[in-house]
Coordinates of C-alpha atoms and ligand atoms in Angstrom, one line a residue:
X1 CA -44.5 7.3 -18.0
X2 CA -41.5 6.3 -20.1
X3 CA -40.0 9.8 -19.5
X4 CA -40.4 9.6 -15.7
X5 CA -39.0 6.0 -15.7
X6 CA -36.0 7.2 -17.6
X7 CA -35.5 10.2 -15.3
X8 CA -35.6 7.8 -12.3
X9 CA -33.1 5.5 -13.8
X10 CA -30.8 8.5 -14.5
X11 CA -31.1 9.7 -11.0
X12 CA -30.4 6.3 -9.6
X13 CA -27.3 6.0 -11.9
X14 CA -25.9 9.4 -10.8
X15 CA -26.4 8.5 -7.1
X16 CA -23.9 5.6 -7.7
X17 CA -21.2 7.8 -9.2
X18 CA -18.3 8.6 -7.1
X19 CA -18.0 12.1 -5.8
X20 CA -16.5 14.5 -8.3
X21 CA -14.2 17.2 -6.8
X22 CA -12.9 18.3 -10.2
X23 CA -14.2 21.7 -11.4
X24 CA -16.8 21.3 -14.2
X25 CA -14.6 23.4 -16.5
X26 CA -11.9 20.6 -16.7
X27 CA -12.3 18.6 -19.8
X28 CA -11.1 15.4 -18.3
X29 CA -12.7 14.8 -15.0
X30 CA -10.0 12.3 -14.0
X31 CA -7.2 14.8 -14.7
X32 CA -7.0 16.4 -11.3
X33 CA -6.3 13.2 -9.4
X34 CA -3.0 11.7 -8.3
X35 CA -2.9 9.3 -11.3
X36 CA -4.2 12.1 -13.7
X37 CA -1.4 14.4 -12.6
X38 CA 1.4 11.8 -12.6
X39 CA 0.6 9.0 -14.9
X40 CA 2.7 5.8 -15.2
X41 CA 5.4 5.8 -12.5
X42 CA 8.9 4.5 -12.8
X43 CA 12.0 4.2 -10.6
X44 CA 14.6 7.0 -11.3
X45 CA 17.8 6.5 -9.4
X46 CA 16.6 6.0 -5.8
X47 CA 13.3 7.8 -6.3
X48 CA 9.9 7.1 -7.7
X49 CA 9.2 9.5 -10.6
X50 CA 6.1 10.4 -12.6
X51 CA 5.8 10.4 -16.4
X52 CA 7.6 13.8 -16.6
X53 CA 10.5 12.3 -14.7
X54 CA 9.8 14.3 -11.6
X55 CA 10.1 12.6 -8.2
X56 CA 6.8 12.1 -6.5
X57 CA 6.1 11.1 -2.9
X58 CA 2.9 9.1 -2.7
X59 CA 1.0 9.0 0.6
X60 CA -2.0 6.8 1.5
X61 CA -3.5 3.9 3.4
X62 CA -3.2 0.2 3.5
X63 CA -6.3 -1.8 3.9
X64 CA -6.5 -4.4 6.7
X65 CA -6.6 -8.1 5.6
X66 CA -9.2 -8.4 2.9
X67 CA -10.4 -11.7 4.5
X68 CA -11.5 -9.7 7.6
X69 CA -12.2 -6.1 6.6
X70 CA -13.3 -5.9 3.0
X71 CA -16.6 -4.3 4.3
X72 CA -14.5 -1.3 5.3
X73 CA -13.8 -0.7 1.5
X74 CA -17.1 0.7 0.1
X75 CA -18.2 3.7 -1.9
X76 CA -18.3 6.1 1.1
X77 CA -15.0 5.0 2.7
X78 CA -13.1 5.0 -0.6
X79 CA -14.6 8.4 -1.5
X80 CA -13.5 9.7 1.9
X81 CA -10.0 8.4 1.3
X82 CA -9.7 10.0 -2.1
X83 CA -11.6 13.3 -1.6
X84 CA -11.5 14.0 2.2
X85 CA -8.1 12.4 3.1
X86 CA -6.7 13.3 -0.4
X87 CA -4.7 10.1 -0.5
X88 CA -2.6 9.2 -3.6
X89 CA -2.5 5.5 -3.1
X90 CA -4.5 2.5 -1.7
X91 CA -2.5 -0.5 -0.6
X92 CA -4.7 -3.6 -1.1
X93 CA -3.6 -6.2 1.5
X94 CA -4.2 -9.7 0.3
X95 CA -3.1 -12.2 3.0
X96 CA -2.1 -15.5 1.6
X97 CA -2.6 -17.5 4.7
X98 CA -4.8 -16.9 7.8
X99 CA -8.0 -17.4 5.7
X100 CA -6.7 -15.4 2.8
X101 CA -5.9 -16.2 -0.9
X102 CA -5.0 -19.8 -0.5
X103 CA -8.5 -20.7 0.8
X104 CA -10.3 -19.4 -2.3
X105 CA -8.0 -17.9 -5.1
X106 CA -10.9 -17.1 -7.4
X107 CA -12.9 -15.2 -4.8
X108 CA -9.9 -13.2 -3.5
X109 CA -8.6 -12.4 -7.0
X110 CA -12.0 -11.1 -7.9
X111 CA -12.0 -9.0 -4.7
X112 CA -8.6 -7.5 -5.6
X113 CA -9.8 -6.9 -9.2
X114 CA -12.8 -4.9 -7.9
X115 CA -10.7 -2.8 -5.5
X116 CA -8.2 -2.0 -8.3
X117 CA -11.2 -0.7 -10.3
X118 CA -12.4 1.3 -7.4
X119 CA -9.0 2.9 -6.9
X120 CA -8.7 3.5 -10.7
X121 CA -12.1 5.2 -10.8
X122 CA -10.9 7.7 -8.2
X123 CA -7.5 8.3 -9.8
X124 CA -5.6 6.5 -7.0
X125 CA -2.6 4.3 -7.4
X126 CA -3.4 0.7 -6.5
X127 CA -0.6 -1.1 -4.6
X128 CA -1.3 -4.8 -4.8
X129 CA 0.2 -6.3 -1.6
X130 CA 0.9 -10.1 -1.6
X131 CA 0.6 -10.2 2.2
X132 CA 2.7 -13.2 3.0
X133 CA 3.6 -13.3 6.7
X134 CA 3.5 -16.8 8.1
X135 CA 5.3 -18.7 6.6
X136 CA 7.8 -15.9 6.4
X137 CA 9.8 -17.3 3.5
X138 CA 8.1 -16.0 0.3
X139 CA 9.4 -19.0 -1.6
X140 CA 6.9 -21.1 0.3
X141 CA 4.1 -19.4 -1.6
X142 CA 5.9 -19.2 -5.0
X143 CA 3.5 -21.2 -7.0
X144 CA 0.5 -19.3 -5.6
X145 CA 2.3 -16.0 -6.1
X146 CA 3.0 -16.7 -9.8
X147 CA -0.6 -17.7 -10.3
X148 CA -2.0 -14.6 -8.6
X149 CA 0.3 -12.1 -10.2
X150 CA -0.1 -13.6 -13.7
X151 CA -3.9 -13.1 -13.4
X152 CA -3.6 -9.5 -12.0
X153 CA -1.0 -8.3 -14.4
X154 CA -2.8 -9.9 -17.4
X155 CA -6.0 -8.2 -16.5
X156 CA -4.7 -4.7 -15.6
X157 CA -1.7 -4.4 -17.9
X158 CA -3.2 -1.5 -19.7
X159 CA -3.8 0.6 -16.6
X160 CA -1.1 3.1 -15.5
X161 CA -1.7 3.0 -11.8
X162 CA -0.8 -0.5 -10.6
X163 CA 2.2 -1.2 -8.4
X164 CA 3.0 -4.8 -7.4
X165 CA 4.3 -5.7 -4.0
X166 CA 5.5 -9.3 -4.2
X167 CA 6.3 -9.9 -0.5
X168 CA 4.9 -8.1 2.4
X169 CA 7.2 -9.0 5.3
X170 CA 9.7 -11.8 4.6
X171 CA 10.9 -13.3 7.9
X172 CA 13.0 -16.3 8.9
X173 CA 14.7 -16.1 5.5
X174 CA 18.0 -14.7 4.4
X175 CA 18.2 -11.8 2.0
X176 CA 19.6 -14.1 -0.7
X177 CA 16.5 -16.2 -0.4
X178 CA 14.3 -13.1 -1.0
X179 CA 16.4 -12.0 -3.9
X180 CA 16.0 -15.4 -5.5
X181 CA 12.3 -15.2 -5.0
X182 CA 12.1 -11.7 -6.5
X183 CA 14.2 -12.8 -9.5
X184 CA 11.7 -15.5 -10.3
X185 CA 8.6 -13.2 -9.8
X186 CA 9.7 -10.1 -11.7
X187 CA 9.8 -11.8 -15.1
X188 CA 6.4 -13.4 -14.4
X189 CA 4.8 -9.9 -13.9
X190 CA 6.8 -8.1 -16.6
X191 CA 5.8 -10.7 -19.2
X192 CA 2.3 -9.3 -18.9
X193 CA 3.0 -5.7 -17.7
X194 CA 6.5 -4.7 -18.8
X195 CA 6.6 -1.1 -17.5
X196 CA 5.3 -1.9 -14.0
X197 CA 7.0 -0.8 -10.8
X198 CA 7.6 -3.8 -8.5
X199 CA 8.2 -3.7 -4.7
X200 CA 9.8 -6.4 -2.6
X201 CA 9.9 -6.7 1.1
X202 CA 13.3 -6.8 2.9
X203 CA 14.5 -9.3 5.4
X204 CA 13.5 -9.2 9.1
X205 CA 9.9 -8.2 8.5
X206 CA 10.8 -5.5 6.0
X207 CA 13.3 -3.9 8.4
X208 CA 16.2 -3.8 5.9
X209 CA 17.4 -6.8 8.0
X210 CA 17.7 -4.9 11.3
X211 CA 15.2 -7.2 13.1
X212 CA 17.5 -10.2 12.1
X213 CA 20.6 -8.5 13.4
X214 CA 21.6 -7.7 9.7
X215 CA 21.5 -4.5 7.8
X216 CA 20.8 -2.8 4.5
X217 CA 24.3 -3.7 3.4
X218 CA 23.0 -7.2 2.5
X219 CA 20.9 -5.6 -0.1
X220 CA 23.3 -2.9 -1.3
X221 CA 26.0 -5.6 -1.8
X222 CA 23.6 -8.0 -3.5
X223 CA 20.7 -6.2 -5.1
X224 CA 17.8 -7.8 -7.0
X225 CA 18.9 -8.1 -10.6
X226 CA 16.0 -6.1 -12.1
X227 CA 15.1 -2.6 -13.1
X228 CA 12.1 -0.5 -11.9
X229 CA 12.2 -2.2 -8.5
X230 CA 12.0 -0.7 -5.0
X231 CA 12.7 -2.3 -1.6
X232 CA 10.2 -1.9 1.3
X233 CA 10.7 -0.8 4.8
X234 CA 8.2 -1.0 7.6
X235 CA 8.3 0.7 11.0
X236 CA 6.0 0.9 14.0
X237 CA 7.1 4.1 15.7
X238 CA 6.6 3.0 19.4
X239 CA 8.8 -0.1 18.8
X240 CA 11.2 0.8 16.1
X241 CA 13.4 3.8 17.1
X242 CA 17.0 4.9 16.5
X243 CA 18.5 1.7 15.3
X244 CA 15.8 1.2 12.6
X245 CA 15.7 4.9 11.8
X246 CA 19.5 4.9 11.2
X247 CA 19.2 2.0 8.8
X248 CA 16.5 3.7 6.9
X249 CA 18.6 7.0 6.8
X250 CA 21.7 5.1 5.6
X251 CA 19.8 3.2 2.9
X252 CA 17.7 6.1 1.6
X253 CA 20.5 7.5 -0.6
X254 CA 21.7 4.0 -1.8
X255 CA 18.6 2.0 -2.8
X256 CA 15.1 2.8 -3.9
X257 CA 12.7 2.6 -0.9
X258 CA 9.0 2.7 -0.2
X259 CA 7.4 2.4 3.2
X260 CA 4.5 0.1 2.5
X261 CA 3.5 -0.1 6.1
X262 CA 4.0 2.0 9.3
X263 CA 2.1 2.5 12.5
X264 CA 2.3 5.2 15.1
X265 CA 2.0 2.5 17.8
X266 CA 3.9 -0.7 18.6
X267 CA 4.5 -3.5 16.1
X268 CA 1.3 -5.2 17.3
X269 CA -0.5 -2.4 15.5
X270 CA -1.9 -1.6 19.0
X271 CA -1.0 0.2 22.2
X272 CA -0.1 3.8 22.7
X273 CA 0.9 6.2 19.9
X274 CA 4.3 7.6 19.7
X275 CA 3.7 10.7 17.6
X276 CA 7.1 12.2 18.3
X277 CA 8.9 9.3 16.6
X278 CA 6.2 9.1 14.0
X279 CA 6.8 12.7 13.1
X280 CA 10.6 12.2 13.0
X281 CA 10.1 9.4 10.5
X282 CA 7.6 11.2 8.3
X283 CA 9.7 14.3 8.2
X284 CA 12.6 12.2 7.0
X285 CA 10.5 10.4 4.4
X286 CA 9.2 13.8 3.1
X287 CA 12.8 15.1 2.9
X288 CA 13.8 12.1 0.7
X289 CA 10.4 11.9 -1.1
X290 CA 10.0 8.3 0.0
X291 CA 6.3 7.3 -0.3
X292 CA 4.3 5.6 2.4
X293 CA 1.1 3.8 3.2
X294 CA -0.2 3.6 6.8
X295 CA -1.5 0.5 8.5
X296 CA -4.6 0.4 8.5
X297 CA -7.9 1.5 7.0
X298 CA -10.3 -0.5 9.1
X299 CA -12.4 -0.3 12.3
X300 CA -10.5 -3.2 14.0
X301 CA -10.3 -2.7 17.8
X302 CA -6.6 -2.0 17.8
X303 CA -5.3 1.6 18.1
X304 CA -3.6 1.4 14.6
X305 CA -6.9 0.8 12.8
X306 CA -7.9 4.4 12.0
X307 CA -11.7 4.1 12.4
X308 CA -13.5 3.6 15.7
X309 CA -15.1 0.1 16.1
X310 CA -18.4 -0.2 14.2
X311 CA -17.7 2.6 11.7
X312 CA -17.6 0.3 8.7
X313 CA -21.2 -0.8 9.3
X314 CA -22.3 2.7 8.4
X315 CA -21.6 5.3 5.7
X316 CA -19.9 8.1 7.6
X317 CA -16.2 8.1 6.9
X318 CA -15.3 11.7 6.1
X319 CA -13.9 14.2 8.7
X320 CA -12.5 13.2 12.0
X321 CA -15.6 12.2 14.1
X322 CA -15.2 8.5 13.3
X323 CA -11.4 8.4 13.7
X324 CA -9.2 7.1 16.6
X325 CA -6.2 9.3 17.5
X326 CA -3.9 7.6 15.1
X327 CA -6.5 8.1 12.3
X328 CA -6.8 11.9 13.1
X329 CA -3.0 12.2 12.9
X330 CA -2.5 10.1 9.8
X331 CA -5.3 11.8 7.9
X332 CA -3.8 15.1 8.7
X333 CA -0.4 14.0 7.4
X334 CA -1.9 12.8 4.2
X335 CA -4.1 15.9 3.6
X336 CA -1.6 18.6 4.6
X337 CA 1.6 18.4 2.6
Ligands
IDC401 C1 -1.8 -7.7 12.1 C2 -3.3 -7.4 12.2 C3 -4.0 -8.5 13.1 C4 -3.6 -9.9 12.6 C5 -2.1 -10.0 12.6 C6 -1.6 -11.3 12.0 O1 -3.5 -6.1 12.8 O2 -5.4 -8.3 13.1 O3 -4.1 -10.8 13.6 O4 -1.6 -9.0 11.7 O5 -2.0 -11.5 10.7 C7 2.7 -6.2 10.4 C8 2.0 -7.0 9.4 C9 0.5 -6.9 9.6 C10 0.2 -6.8 11.1 C11 0.7 -5.5 11.6 C12 0.3 -5.2 13.0 O6 2.4 -6.8 8.1 O7 -0.1 -8.1 9.0 O8 -1.3 -6.8 11.2 N1 2.2 -5.6 11.4 O9 0.8 -6.2 13.9 N2 4.0 -6.0 10.5 C13 4.3 -5.3 11.6 C14 3.1 -5.0 12.2

């Protein structure tokens, strides 16, 4: 009786374990994962480097807003992202407004903590995205940002896979306003997690200023006074073409960049896909080893949500059957390097 009870408990426990793709001969099962292979990252010149000081290009997915699509982040979908898509990184999008963090800090912090653990278990980098958007000036949420990142950095300081993004898409704010915000936030995080890489959004909705009629020169001439920091760039290929591409191309050799969001469609995250421009961007990013996370890993109705509507209610996420065209394309670009 006791014996069969024990066997049953063991079986139940093993059913909960994430899928292992590592060969049984490997002594450390976590070794053959993105974090196992690369360890703690740091900024080296304009690139992101692994613990052996080799440049790495991370590729992966951004969640949708956690307040709406947390149910798309479950064992089967995260296993698919790690093992079938072969992603390196999960961007965890914590909206501040629109029903996000500000409405229940404890609940949302807990949710982010759990997702960090899920990413860590699978050997993925966890990009913690403070998804401020409206209001666009990150200074408007400064007190909340300090509170949130203090808790996250305190709790996860001993992990080697956390990247902090302190501002998703600043808008309606000058570059110097963002720089001032960053220079207040960086010490708050580094007080708890000194070796962490920190990302900060650029002006004009992370367009390097282009959407504000500005340019990357604002940043190059007046960089954030901090080490181990990268600037973010977002593009939606059907909306943001030559002018945006040119700014990215000019900036790539001057400042450390990471594309924390892109879509193959318009800036609404919806509409037709422009795979020609998407390919042009991704080829360029690969040539410069600039990492990226695609928007978004959910089954929202819009074309940029990779899963067909209703997928997240089930447990079938691997392969292409449940994917919209953008999902098929992006999965392919993550899997096939
Ligand atoms: C969109 C979501 C949509 C939501 C809207 C406003 O897809 O459900 O109603 O935000 O919160 C961004 C933003 C990102 C946007 C995305 C697509 O960072 O929050 O998501 N986008 O519009 N920048 C450019 C495009």
